[in-house]
Coordinates of C-alpha atoms and ligand atoms in Angstrom, one line a residue:
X1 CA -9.8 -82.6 -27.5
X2 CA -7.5 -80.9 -25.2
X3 CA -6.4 -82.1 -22.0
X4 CA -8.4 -79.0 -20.5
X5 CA -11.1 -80.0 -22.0
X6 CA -11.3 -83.0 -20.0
X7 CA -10.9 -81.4 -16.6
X8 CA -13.7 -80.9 -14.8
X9 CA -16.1 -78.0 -15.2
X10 CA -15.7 -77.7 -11.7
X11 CA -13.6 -79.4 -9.0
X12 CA -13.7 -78.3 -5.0
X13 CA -11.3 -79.5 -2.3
X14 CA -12.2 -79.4 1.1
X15 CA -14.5 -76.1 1.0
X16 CA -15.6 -74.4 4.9
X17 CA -17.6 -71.6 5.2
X18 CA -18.9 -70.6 8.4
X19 CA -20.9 -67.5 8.8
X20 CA -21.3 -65.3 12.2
X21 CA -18.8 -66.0 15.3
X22 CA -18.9 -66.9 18.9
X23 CA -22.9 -68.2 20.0
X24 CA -23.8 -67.0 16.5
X25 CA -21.2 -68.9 14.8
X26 CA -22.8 -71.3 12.1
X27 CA -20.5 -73.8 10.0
X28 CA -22.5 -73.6 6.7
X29 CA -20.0 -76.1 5.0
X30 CA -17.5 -78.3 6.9
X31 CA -15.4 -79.5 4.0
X32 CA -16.7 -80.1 0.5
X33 CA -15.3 -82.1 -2.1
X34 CA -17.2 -81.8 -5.1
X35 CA -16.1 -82.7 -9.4
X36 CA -18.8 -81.2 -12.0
X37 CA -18.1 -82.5 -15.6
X38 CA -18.5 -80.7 -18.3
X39 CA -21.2 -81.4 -20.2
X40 CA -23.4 -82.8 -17.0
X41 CA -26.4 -81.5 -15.7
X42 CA -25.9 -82.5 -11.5
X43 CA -28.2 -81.9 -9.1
X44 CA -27.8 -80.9 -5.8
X45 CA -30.1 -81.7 -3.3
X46 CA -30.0 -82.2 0.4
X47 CA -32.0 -80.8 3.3
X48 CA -32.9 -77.0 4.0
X49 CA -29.8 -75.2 5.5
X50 CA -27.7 -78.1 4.1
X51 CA -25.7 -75.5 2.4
X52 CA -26.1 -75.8 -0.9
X53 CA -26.8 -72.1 -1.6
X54 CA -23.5 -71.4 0.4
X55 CA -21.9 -74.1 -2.0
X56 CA -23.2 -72.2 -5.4
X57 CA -22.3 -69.0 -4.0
X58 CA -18.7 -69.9 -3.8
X59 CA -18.9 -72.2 -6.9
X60 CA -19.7 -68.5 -9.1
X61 CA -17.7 -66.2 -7.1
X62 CA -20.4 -64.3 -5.2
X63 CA -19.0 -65.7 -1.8
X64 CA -15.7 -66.3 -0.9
X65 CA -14.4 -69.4 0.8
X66 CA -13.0 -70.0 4.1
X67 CA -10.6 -73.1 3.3
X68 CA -10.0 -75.3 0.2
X69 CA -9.8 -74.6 -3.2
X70 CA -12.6 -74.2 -6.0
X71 CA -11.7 -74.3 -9.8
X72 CA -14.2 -73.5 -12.3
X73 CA -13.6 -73.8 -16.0
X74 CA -9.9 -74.1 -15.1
X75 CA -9.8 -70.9 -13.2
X76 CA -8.9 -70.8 -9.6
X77 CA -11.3 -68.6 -7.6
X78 CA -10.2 -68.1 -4.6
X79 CA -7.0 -66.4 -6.4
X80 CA -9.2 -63.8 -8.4
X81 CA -9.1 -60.2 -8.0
X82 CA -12.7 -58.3 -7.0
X83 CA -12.6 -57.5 -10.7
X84 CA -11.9 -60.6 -12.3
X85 CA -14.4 -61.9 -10.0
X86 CA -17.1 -59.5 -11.3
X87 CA -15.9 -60.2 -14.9
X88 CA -16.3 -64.2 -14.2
X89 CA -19.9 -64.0 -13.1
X90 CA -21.2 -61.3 -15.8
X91 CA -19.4 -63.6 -18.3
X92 CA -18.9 -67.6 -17.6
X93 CA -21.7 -67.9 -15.1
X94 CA -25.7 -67.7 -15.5
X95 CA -28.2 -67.4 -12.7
X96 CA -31.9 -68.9 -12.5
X97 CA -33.6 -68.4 -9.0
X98 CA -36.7 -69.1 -7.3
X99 CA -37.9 -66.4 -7.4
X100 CA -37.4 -65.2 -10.8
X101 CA -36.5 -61.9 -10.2
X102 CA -37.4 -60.5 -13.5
X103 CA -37.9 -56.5 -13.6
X104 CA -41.5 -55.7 -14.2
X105 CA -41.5 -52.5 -16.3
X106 CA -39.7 -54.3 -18.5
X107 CA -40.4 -56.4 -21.6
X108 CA -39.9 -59.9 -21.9
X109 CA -37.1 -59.3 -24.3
X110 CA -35.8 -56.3 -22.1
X111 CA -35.6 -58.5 -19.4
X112 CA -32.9 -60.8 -21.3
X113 CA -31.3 -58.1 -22.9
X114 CA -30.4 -56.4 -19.3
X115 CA -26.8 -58.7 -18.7
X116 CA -25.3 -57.9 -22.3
X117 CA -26.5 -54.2 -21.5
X118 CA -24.6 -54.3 -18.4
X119 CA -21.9 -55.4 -20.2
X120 CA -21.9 -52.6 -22.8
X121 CA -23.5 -54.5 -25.5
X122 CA -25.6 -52.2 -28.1
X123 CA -28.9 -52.3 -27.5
X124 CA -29.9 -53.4 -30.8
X125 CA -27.3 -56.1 -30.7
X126 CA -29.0 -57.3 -27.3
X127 CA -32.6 -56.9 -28.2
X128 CA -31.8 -59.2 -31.3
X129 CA -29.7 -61.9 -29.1
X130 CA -32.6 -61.8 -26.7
X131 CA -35.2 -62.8 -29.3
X132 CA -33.3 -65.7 -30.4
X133 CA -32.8 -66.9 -27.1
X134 CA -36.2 -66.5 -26.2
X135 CA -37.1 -68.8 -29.4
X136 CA -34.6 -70.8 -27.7
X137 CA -36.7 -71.4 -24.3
X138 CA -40.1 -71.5 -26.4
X139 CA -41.2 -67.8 -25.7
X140 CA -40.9 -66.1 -28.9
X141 CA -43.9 -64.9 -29.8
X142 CA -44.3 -63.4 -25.9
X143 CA -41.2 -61.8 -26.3
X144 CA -43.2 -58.2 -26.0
X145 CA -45.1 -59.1 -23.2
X146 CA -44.5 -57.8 -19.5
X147 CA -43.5 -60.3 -17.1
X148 CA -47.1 -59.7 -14.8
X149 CA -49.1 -60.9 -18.1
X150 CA -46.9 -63.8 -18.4
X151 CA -47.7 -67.4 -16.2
X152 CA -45.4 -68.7 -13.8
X153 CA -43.8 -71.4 -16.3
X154 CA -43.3 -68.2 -18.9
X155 CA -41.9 -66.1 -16.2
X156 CA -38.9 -68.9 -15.6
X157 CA -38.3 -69.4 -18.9
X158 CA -37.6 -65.4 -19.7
X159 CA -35.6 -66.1 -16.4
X160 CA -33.5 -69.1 -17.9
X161 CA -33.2 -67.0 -21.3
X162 CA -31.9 -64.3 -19.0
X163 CA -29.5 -66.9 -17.6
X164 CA -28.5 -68.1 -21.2
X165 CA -27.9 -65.0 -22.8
X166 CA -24.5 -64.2 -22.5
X167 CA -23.8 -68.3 -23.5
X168 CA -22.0 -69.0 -20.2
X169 CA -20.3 -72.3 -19.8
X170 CA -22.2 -72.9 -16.5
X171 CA -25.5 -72.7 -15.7
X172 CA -26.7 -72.6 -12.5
X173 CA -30.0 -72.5 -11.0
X174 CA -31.3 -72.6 -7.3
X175 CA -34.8 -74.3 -7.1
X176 CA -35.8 -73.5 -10.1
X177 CA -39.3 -75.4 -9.8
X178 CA -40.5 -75.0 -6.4
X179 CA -42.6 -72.2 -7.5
X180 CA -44.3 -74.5 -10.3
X181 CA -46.6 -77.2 -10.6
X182 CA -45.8 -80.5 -11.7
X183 CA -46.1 -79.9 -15.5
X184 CA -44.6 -76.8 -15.5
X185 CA -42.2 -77.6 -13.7
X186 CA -40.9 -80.7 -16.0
X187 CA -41.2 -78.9 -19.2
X188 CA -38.5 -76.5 -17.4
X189 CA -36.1 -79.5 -16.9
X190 CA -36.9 -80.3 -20.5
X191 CA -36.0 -76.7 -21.6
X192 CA -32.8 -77.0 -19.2
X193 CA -31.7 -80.4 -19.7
X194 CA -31.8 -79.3 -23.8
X195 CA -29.5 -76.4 -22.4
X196 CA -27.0 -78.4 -20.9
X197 CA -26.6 -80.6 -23.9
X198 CA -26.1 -78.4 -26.9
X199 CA -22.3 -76.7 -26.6
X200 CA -21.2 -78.7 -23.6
X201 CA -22.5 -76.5 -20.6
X202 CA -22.6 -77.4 -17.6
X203 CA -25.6 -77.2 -15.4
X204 CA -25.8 -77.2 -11.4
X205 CA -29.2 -77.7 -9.9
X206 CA -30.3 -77.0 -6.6
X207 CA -33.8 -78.6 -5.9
X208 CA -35.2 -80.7 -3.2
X209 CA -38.0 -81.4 -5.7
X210 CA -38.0 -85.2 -5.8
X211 CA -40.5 -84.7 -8.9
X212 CA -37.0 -83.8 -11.2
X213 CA -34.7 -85.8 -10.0
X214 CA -34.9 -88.5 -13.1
X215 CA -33.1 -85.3 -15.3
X216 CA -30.1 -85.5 -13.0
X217 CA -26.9 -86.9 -14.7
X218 CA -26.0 -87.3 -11.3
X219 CA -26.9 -86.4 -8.1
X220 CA -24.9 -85.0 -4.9
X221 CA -26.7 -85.5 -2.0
X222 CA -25.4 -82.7 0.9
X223 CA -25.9 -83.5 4.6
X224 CA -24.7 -80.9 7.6
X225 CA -22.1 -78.7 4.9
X226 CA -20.4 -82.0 3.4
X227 CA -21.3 -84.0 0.2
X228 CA -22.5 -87.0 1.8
X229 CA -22.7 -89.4 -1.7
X230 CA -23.0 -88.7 -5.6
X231 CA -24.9 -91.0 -7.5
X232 CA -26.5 -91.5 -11.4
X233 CA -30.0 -91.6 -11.2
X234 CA -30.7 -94.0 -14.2
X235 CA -32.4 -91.2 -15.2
X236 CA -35.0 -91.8 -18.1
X237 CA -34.3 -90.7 -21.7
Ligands
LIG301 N1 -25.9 -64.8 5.4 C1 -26.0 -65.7 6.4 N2 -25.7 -65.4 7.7 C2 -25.8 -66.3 8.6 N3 -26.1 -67.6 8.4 C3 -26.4 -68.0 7.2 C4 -26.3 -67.1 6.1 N4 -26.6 -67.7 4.9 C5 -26.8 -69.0 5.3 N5 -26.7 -69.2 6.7 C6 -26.8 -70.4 7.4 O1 -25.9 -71.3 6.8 C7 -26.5 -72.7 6.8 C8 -26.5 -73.1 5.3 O2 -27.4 -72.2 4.6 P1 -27.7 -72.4 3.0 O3 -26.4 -72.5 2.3 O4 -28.6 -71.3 2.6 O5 -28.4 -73.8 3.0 P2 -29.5 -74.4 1.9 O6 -29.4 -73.6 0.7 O7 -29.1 -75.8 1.8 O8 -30.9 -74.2 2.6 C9 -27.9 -72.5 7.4 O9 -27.8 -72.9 8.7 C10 -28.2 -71.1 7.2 O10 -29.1 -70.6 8.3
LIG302 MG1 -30.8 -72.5 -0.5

């Protein structure tokens, strides 16, 4: 192994963001020290308006910090162009939400194709990555089905094959159960936590679902914008 291999996946240094100004003026984080390692599925939980979704935002480049640094996979982002930006989170970064914000005229297979698509991959190539990846996640033999005949635990997992089909090195995924029951909702963790340790990617997981916390490697707990502790969560295996 390389030295770089042993940095962190990602390390912040005293992160702010505040949003708004004057009355309006909210200080989403106040100073956030975080290390990811490669490899580790973390979980990030903490109260609503916390600011975890501010801290993932910065963490894949869709927001941009106010102070501090963030380096992830041993690039600096707050030194990135617009463009290398947009390259870093087509390429290095994958996205579950909540909501799983999967396009209903399309396919289950369509669906995952559509980030190599935008990235100029040929459709055939895409459509045949996507069916593997959707074996992957379980979902194989849906793979032709549109998302509104699909359940809720199908729906997240064409989302999560979405996420995985461009094999980024991190993962990350904003409540990705809150919108599923208890059963669904673990066999998602499964199909992550089986993610995060074949080819050493990293997973961030934003959840105040107390139900998933045992698939945590370790677990950041955010208070008022600052990382208050991290701790393993002798989490069952
Ligand atoms: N676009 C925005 N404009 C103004 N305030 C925002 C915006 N996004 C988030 N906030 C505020 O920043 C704080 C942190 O929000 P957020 O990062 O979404 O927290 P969490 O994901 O933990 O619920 C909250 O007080 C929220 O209301
Ligand atoms: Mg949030």
């Amino acid at each position: 192994m390389t030295r770089a291999d042993q940095e962190p996946a990602v390390r912040c240094r005293g992160l702010t963001k505040h949003y708004g100004s004057g009355n309006e003026r909210v200080d989403a984080l106040r100073g956030v020290d975080l290390d990811v390692r490669i490899g580790e599925l973390l979980m990030l939980v903490g109260p609503s308006g916390c600011g975890k979704t501010t801290l993932i935002s910065i963490i894949t480049a869709i927001l941009d910090q106010d102070e501090g640094t963030c380096e992830v996979l041993g690039r600096d982002i707050g030194r990135m162009t617009e463009s290398e930006r947009t390259r870093f989170r087509g390429g290095a970064v994958g996205f579950v939400f909540q909501a799983f914000n999967l396009l209903p005229a399309l396919t289950a297979a369509e669906n995952v194709s559509v980030p190599l698509l935008v990235s100029g991959v040929a459709r055939e190539v895409a459509e045949k990555r996507a069916r593997s990846v959707l074996e992957e996640v379980g979902l194989g033999a849906r793979a032709d089905a549109l998302p509104r005949k699909l359940s809720g635990g199908q729906q997240q997992r064409v989302a999560i094959g979405r996420a995985l089909v461009h094999d980024p090195k991190l993962v990350v995924c904003d409540e990705p159960t809150s919108n599923l029951d208890a059963k669904t909702g673990h066999e998602m963790m499964d199909i992550l936590r089986g993610v995060a340790r074949a080819s050493g990617r990293t997973l961030i997981v934003v959840t105040h679902d107390n139900r998933i916390f045992s698939y945590a490697d370790r677990i950041a707990r955010m208070e008022d914008g600052r990382i208050v502790e991290v701790g393993r969560q002798g989490a069952p295996s």
